[in-house]
């Protein structure tokens, strides 16, 4: 998952590169979160400051990779809320991760993200790159450009509209 801000900062989160443990209780549901490692608090802050997100995911046995949902679920929905997300999925087979697009959209929507309409799927991912790791497929390149333009538009539109009319808050408990 990648996060970006207006300043052009891009952060990165990869379940295989991060020390995420199996989720027992998310950060926001623990009465005292001081016991969580500092890197988790830093990542939460980075998520909260992001203008948009990009999630690139493999299709894992026709389902979302458990490590991805585990990583995303460590943080409260407020860390993602009301920001656009671009979804790029891939697989080694002919479907390009399209079998997980619907489930991934549902998952990120439940977390409060707003999926952009353009989707990008990469089929037979092993044959899409040259020896130097450069993408060679023009269809995928065009889809990525379209998706990136939509993501930028939605990020700017949502951010500017929230300045005019803030997102309604739920009623306070009495």
PDB file of C-alpha atoms in Angstrom:
ATOM      1  CA  UNK A   1       0.000   0.000   0.000  1.00  0.00           C
ATOM      2  CA  UNK A   2       1.257   3.460  -0.853  1.00  0.00           C
ATOM      3  CA  UNK A   3       0.124   6.748   0.658  1.00  0.00           C
ATOM      4  CA  UNK A   4       0.636  10.165  -0.870  1.00  0.00           C
ATOM      5  CA  UNK A   5       0.243  13.758   0.286  1.00  0.00           C
ATOM      6  CA  UNK A   6      -0.100  17.068  -1.551  1.00  0.00           C
ATOM      7  CA  UNK A   7       3.576  17.699  -0.838  1.00  0.00           C
ATOM      8  CA  UNK A   8       4.392  14.734  -3.061  1.00  0.00           C
ATOM      9  CA  UNK A   9       5.497  12.545  -0.159  1.00  0.00           C
ATOM     10  CA  UNK A  10       4.942   8.869  -0.771  1.00  0.00           C
ATOM     11  CA  UNK A  11       5.010   6.361   2.044  1.00  0.00           C
ATOM     12  CA  UNK A  12       5.025   2.625   1.645  1.00  0.00           C
ATOM     13  CA  UNK A  13       3.666  -0.249   3.622  1.00  0.00           C
ATOM     14  CA  UNK A  14       4.302  -3.845   2.688  1.00  0.00           C
ATOM     15  CA  UNK A  15       3.129  -6.661   4.931  1.00  0.00           C
ATOM     16  CA  UNK A  16       6.201  -8.756   4.122  1.00  0.00           C
ATOM     17  CA  UNK A  17       8.587  -5.919   5.035  1.00  0.00           C
ATOM     18  CA  UNK A  18       6.797  -4.877   8.208  1.00  0.00           C
ATOM     19  CA  UNK A  19       6.811  -6.549  11.596  1.00  0.00           C
ATOM     20  CA  UNK A  20       3.013  -6.903  11.758  1.00  0.00           C
ATOM     21  CA  UNK A  21       1.882  -9.729  13.975  1.00  0.00           C
ATOM     22  CA  UNK A  22      -1.408 -11.558  13.623  1.00  0.00           C
ATOM     23  CA  UNK A  23      -4.024  -9.017  14.625  1.00  0.00           C
ATOM     24  CA  UNK A  24      -5.445  -9.688  18.066  1.00  0.00           C
ATOM     25  CA  UNK A  25      -6.809  -6.231  18.777  1.00  0.00           C
ATOM     26  CA  UNK A  26      -6.487  -3.129  16.588  1.00  0.00           C
ATOM     27  CA  UNK A  27      -4.742  -0.023  17.813  1.00  0.00           C
ATOM     28  CA  UNK A  28      -7.956   1.955  18.311  1.00  0.00           C
ATOM     29  CA  UNK A  29      -9.732  -0.663  20.431  1.00  0.00           C
ATOM     30  CA  UNK A  30      -7.052  -0.966  23.092  1.00  0.00           C
ATOM     31  CA  UNK A  31      -7.684   1.167  26.206  1.00  0.00           C
ATOM     32  CA  UNK A  32      -3.987   2.043  26.486  1.00  0.00           C
ATOM     33  CA  UNK A  33      -2.185   2.070  23.122  1.00  0.00           C
ATOM     34  CA  UNK A  34       1.131   3.074  24.712  1.00  0.00           C
ATOM     35  CA  UNK A  35       2.140  -0.592  24.717  1.00  0.00           C
ATOM     36  CA  UNK A  36       2.194  -0.672  20.915  1.00  0.00           C
ATOM     37  CA  UNK A  37       5.568  -0.072  19.243  1.00  0.00           C
ATOM     38  CA  UNK A  38       6.397   3.479  18.140  1.00  0.00           C
ATOM     39  CA  UNK A  39       6.543   2.492  14.459  1.00  0.00           C
ATOM     40  CA  UNK A  40       2.806   1.659  14.597  1.00  0.00           C
ATOM     41  CA  UNK A  41       1.972   5.108  15.980  1.00  0.00           C
ATOM     42  CA  UNK A  42       4.186   6.658  13.289  1.00  0.00           C
ATOM     43  CA  UNK A  43       2.462   4.653  10.529  1.00  0.00           C
ATOM     44  CA  UNK A  44      -0.973   5.663  11.874  1.00  0.00           C
ATOM     45  CA  UNK A  45       0.055   9.329  11.734  1.00  0.00           C
ATOM     46  CA  UNK A  46       1.343   8.850   8.182  1.00  0.00           C
ATOM     47  CA  UNK A  47      -1.983   7.300   7.168  1.00  0.00           C
ATOM     48  CA  UNK A  48      -3.952  10.123   8.782  1.00  0.00           C
ATOM     49  CA  UNK A  49      -1.908  12.747   6.907  1.00  0.00           C
ATOM     50  CA  UNK A  50      -2.230  11.074   3.505  1.00  0.00           C
ATOM     51  CA  UNK A  51      -4.330  12.610   0.757  1.00  0.00           C
ATOM     52  CA  UNK A  52      -4.792   9.306  -1.060  1.00  0.00           C
ATOM     53  CA  UNK A  53      -3.839   5.657  -1.111  1.00  0.00           C
ATOM     54  CA  UNK A  54      -2.790   3.080  -3.675  1.00  0.00           C
ATOM     55  CA  UNK A  55      -3.208  -0.567  -2.845  1.00  0.00           C
ATOM     56  CA  UNK A  56      -1.426  -3.053  -5.048  1.00  0.00           C
ATOM     57  CA  UNK A  57      -2.345  -6.621  -4.261  1.00  0.00           C
ATOM     58  CA  UNK A  58      -1.811 -10.090  -5.567  1.00  0.00           C
ATOM     59  CA  UNK A  59      -4.727 -12.440  -5.883  1.00  0.00           C
ATOM     60  CA  UNK A  60      -4.157 -15.153  -3.324  1.00  0.00           C
ATOM     61  CA  UNK A  61      -6.171 -18.335  -3.980  1.00  0.00           C
ATOM     62  CA  UNK A  62      -8.980 -16.202  -5.472  1.00  0.00           C
ATOM     63  CA  UNK A  63      -9.043 -14.113  -2.298  1.00  0.00           C
ATOM     64  CA  UNK A  64      -7.411 -11.123  -0.641  1.00  0.00           C
ATOM     65  CA  UNK A  65      -4.011 -11.917   0.846  1.00  0.00           C
ATOM     66  CA  UNK A  66      -4.453 -12.381   4.603  1.00  0.00           C
ATOM     67  CA  UNK A  67      -1.288 -10.344   5.275  1.00  0.00           C
ATOM     68  CA  UNK A  68      -2.798  -7.316   3.475  1.00  0.00           C
ATOM     69  CA  UNK A  69      -6.058  -7.315   5.421  1.00  0.00           C
ATOM     70  CA  UNK A  70      -4.147  -7.989   8.625  1.00  0.00           C
ATOM     71  CA  UNK A  71      -1.953  -4.937   7.993  1.00  0.00           C
ATOM     72  CA  UNK A  72      -4.860  -2.639   7.069  1.00  0.00           C
ATOM     73  CA  UNK A  73      -6.963  -3.749  10.025  1.00  0.00           C
ATOM     74  CA  UNK A  74      -4.323  -2.770  12.581  1.00  0.00           C
ATOM     75  CA  UNK A  75      -5.439   0.861  12.206  1.00  0.00           C
ATOM     76  CA  UNK A  76      -8.773   2.564  12.859  1.00  0.00           C
ATOM     77  CA  UNK A  77     -11.093   3.419   9.966  1.00  0.00           C
ATOM     78  CA  UNK A  78     -10.546   7.100  10.852  1.00  0.00           C
ATOM     79  CA  UNK A  79      -6.937   6.724   9.652  1.00  0.00           C
ATOM     80  CA  UNK A  80      -8.262   6.080   6.118  1.00  0.00           C
ATOM     81  CA  UNK A  81     -11.638   7.839   6.129  1.00  0.00           C
ATOM     82  CA  UNK A  82     -12.816   9.975   3.252  1.00  0.00           C
ATOM     83  CA  UNK A  83      -9.684   9.650   1.134  1.00  0.00           C
ATOM     84  CA  UNK A  84      -9.565   8.072  -2.311  1.00  0.00           C
ATOM     85  CA  UNK A  85      -7.841   4.799  -3.032  1.00  0.00           C
ATOM     86  CA  UNK A  86      -6.662   3.293  -6.311  1.00  0.00           C
ATOM     87  CA  UNK A  87      -6.730  -0.491  -6.491  1.00  0.00           C
ATOM     88  CA  UNK A  88      -4.276  -2.393  -8.625  1.00  0.00           C
ATOM     89  CA  UNK A  89      -4.452  -6.172  -8.558  1.00  0.00           C
ATOM     90  CA  UNK A  90      -2.403  -8.822 -10.277  1.00  0.00           C
ATOM     91  CA  UNK A  91      -2.061 -12.550 -10.650  1.00  0.00           C
ATOM     92  CA  UNK A  92       0.110 -15.083 -12.398  1.00  0.00           C
ATOM     93  CA  UNK A  93      -2.947 -16.342 -14.275  1.00  0.00           C
ATOM     94  CA  UNK A  94      -5.222 -14.844 -16.943  1.00  0.00           C
ATOM     95  CA  UNK A  95      -7.589 -12.969 -14.600  1.00  0.00           C
ATOM     96  CA  UNK A  96      -5.193 -10.294 -13.322  1.00  0.00           C
ATOM     97  CA  UNK A  97      -6.591 -10.282  -9.836  1.00  0.00           C
ATOM     98  CA  UNK A  98     -10.067  -9.323 -11.052  1.00  0.00           C
ATOM     99  CA  UNK A  99     -11.557 -11.959  -8.742  1.00  0.00           C
ATOM    100  CA  UNK A 100     -10.458  -9.913  -5.708  1.00  0.00           C
ATOM    101  CA  UNK A 101     -11.330  -6.429  -7.003  1.00  0.00           C
ATOM    102  CA  UNK A 102     -14.889  -6.586  -5.607  1.00  0.00           C
ATOM    103  CA  UNK A 103     -13.769  -7.914  -2.226  1.00  0.00           C
ATOM    104  CA  UNK A 104     -10.960  -5.367  -2.012  1.00  0.00           C
ATOM    105  CA  UNK A 105     -13.367  -2.522  -2.853  1.00  0.00           C
ATOM    106  CA  UNK A 106     -15.728  -3.729  -0.139  1.00  0.00           C
ATOM    107  CA  UNK A 107     -12.899  -3.977   2.394  1.00  0.00           C
ATOM    108  CA  UNK A 108     -11.457  -0.510   1.748  1.00  0.00           C
ATOM    109  CA  UNK A 109     -14.941   1.019   1.669  1.00  0.00           C
ATOM    110  CA  UNK A 110     -15.641  -0.474   5.084  1.00  0.00           C
ATOM    111  CA  UNK A 111     -12.444   1.188   6.290  1.00  0.00           C
ATOM    112  CA  UNK A 112     -13.784   4.517   4.993  1.00  0.00           C
ATOM    113  CA  UNK A 113     -11.749   4.882   1.805  1.00  0.00           C
ATOM    114  CA  UNK A 114     -13.359   5.951  -1.472  1.00  0.00           C
ATOM    115  CA  UNK A 115     -12.305   3.682  -4.366  1.00  0.00           C
ATOM    116  CA  UNK A 116     -11.768   5.532  -7.645  1.00  0.00           C
ATOM    117  CA  UNK A 117     -13.819   4.168 -10.571  1.00  0.00           C
ATOM    118  CA  UNK A 118     -10.834   3.140 -12.708  1.00  0.00           C
ATOM    119  CA  UNK A 119      -9.431  -0.229 -11.808  1.00  0.00           C
ATOM    120  CA  UNK A 120      -6.227  -1.797 -12.983  1.00  0.00           C
ATOM    121  CA  UNK A 121      -5.591  -5.507 -13.292  1.00  0.00           C
ATOM    122  CA  UNK A 122      -2.374  -7.147 -14.403  1.00  0.00           C
ATOM    123  CA  UNK A 123      -2.746 -10.659 -15.768  1.00  0.00           C
ATOM    124  CA  UNK A 124       0.110 -13.109 -16.220  1.00  0.00           C
ATOM    125  CA  UNK A 125       2.262 -10.711 -14.224  1.00  0.00           C
ATOM    126  CA  UNK A 126       5.432 -12.713 -14.836  1.00  0.00           C
ATOM    127  CA  UNK A 127       5.373 -11.911 -18.547  1.00  0.00           C
ATOM    128  CA  UNK A 128       4.625  -8.181 -18.218  1.00  0.00           C
ATOM    129  CA  UNK A 129       8.152  -7.005 -17.389  1.00  0.00           C
ATOM    130  CA  UNK A 130      11.476  -7.014 -19.204  1.00  0.00           C
ATOM    131  CA  UNK A 131      14.789  -8.161 -17.724  1.00  0.00           C
ATOM    132  CA  UNK A 132      15.338  -4.773 -16.014  1.00  0.00           C
ATOM    133  CA  UNK A 133      11.907  -4.881 -14.360  1.00  0.00           C
ATOM    134  CA  UNK A 134      10.245  -2.356 -16.689  1.00  0.00           C
ATOM    135  CA  UNK A 135       6.574  -2.808 -17.509  1.00  0.00           C
ATOM    136  CA  UNK A 136       6.193  -3.693 -21.195  1.00  0.00           C
ATOM    137  CA  UNK A 137       2.416  -3.957 -21.630  1.00  0.00           C
ATOM    138  CA  UNK A 138       0.841  -0.827 -23.175  1.00  0.00           C
ATOM    139  CA  UNK A 139      -2.685  -1.693 -21.968  1.00  0.00           C
ATOM    140  CA  UNK A 140      -1.555  -1.919 -18.362  1.00  0.00           C
ATOM    141  CA  UNK A 141       0.500   1.279 -18.698  1.00  0.00           C
ATOM    142  CA  UNK A 142      -2.538   3.142 -20.077  1.00  0.00           C
ATOM    143  CA  UNK A 143      -4.753   1.814 -17.274  1.00  0.00           C
ATOM    144  CA  UNK A 144      -2.207   2.882 -14.653  1.00  0.00           C
ATOM    145  CA  UNK A 145      -2.027   6.396 -16.110  1.00  0.00           C
ATOM    146  CA  UNK A 146      -5.826   6.662 -16.201  1.00  0.00           C
ATOM    147  CA  UNK A 147      -6.079   5.407 -12.630  1.00  0.00           C
ATOM    148  CA  UNK A 148      -3.362   7.782 -11.401  1.00  0.00           C
ATOM    149  CA  UNK A 149      -5.129  10.763 -13.011  1.00  0.00           C
ATOM    150  CA  UNK A 150      -8.428   9.771 -11.398  1.00  0.00           C
ATOM    151  CA  UNK A 151      -6.756   9.297  -8.027  1.00  0.00           C
ATOM    152  CA  UNK A 152      -5.177  12.759  -8.208  1.00  0.00           C
ATOM    153  CA  UNK A 153      -8.506  14.331  -9.235  1.00  0.00           C
ATOM    154  CA  UNK A 154     -10.432  12.625  -6.421  1.00  0.00           C
ATOM    155  CA  UNK A 155      -7.756  13.511  -3.850  1.00  0.00           C
ATOM    156  CA  UNK A 156      -7.869  17.188  -4.827  1.00  0.00           C
ATOM    157  CA  UNK A 157     -11.665  17.258  -5.089  1.00  0.00           C
ATOM    158  CA  UNK A 158     -12.325  15.569  -1.751  1.00  0.00           C
ATOM    159  CA  UNK A 159      -9.687  17.616   0.053  1.00  0.00           C
ATOM    160  CA  UNK A 160     -10.958  20.940  -1.278  1.00  0.00           C
ATOM    161  CA  UNK A 161     -14.622  20.077  -0.698  1.00  0.00           C
ATOM    162  CA  UNK A 162     -13.933  19.042   2.908  1.00  0.00           C
ATOM    163  CA  UNK A 163     -12.593  22.572   3.471  1.00  0.00           C
ATOM    164  CA  UNK A 164     -15.918  24.025   2.298  1.00  0.00           C
ATOM    165  CA  UNK A 165     -18.167  21.465   3.927  1.00  0.00           C
ATOM    166  CA  UNK A 166     -16.624  19.178   6.565  1.00  0.00           C
ATOM    167  CA  UNK A 167     -17.640  15.546   6.714  1.00  0.00           C
ATOM    168  CA  UNK A 168     -20.614  15.153   9.089  1.00  0.00           C
ATOM    169  CA  UNK A 169     -19.710  13.609  12.408  1.00  0.00           C
ATOM    170  CA  UNK A 170     -21.884  11.006  14.097  1.00  0.00           C
ATOM    171  CA  UNK A 171     -23.990  12.307  16.981  1.00  0.00           C
ATOM    172  CA  UNK A 172     -22.231  12.391  20.326  1.00  0.00           C
ATOM    173  CA  UNK A 173     -23.222   9.779  22.872  1.00  0.00           C
ATOM    174  CA  UNK A 174     -24.983  11.169  25.895  1.00  0.00           C
TER     175      UNK A 174
END
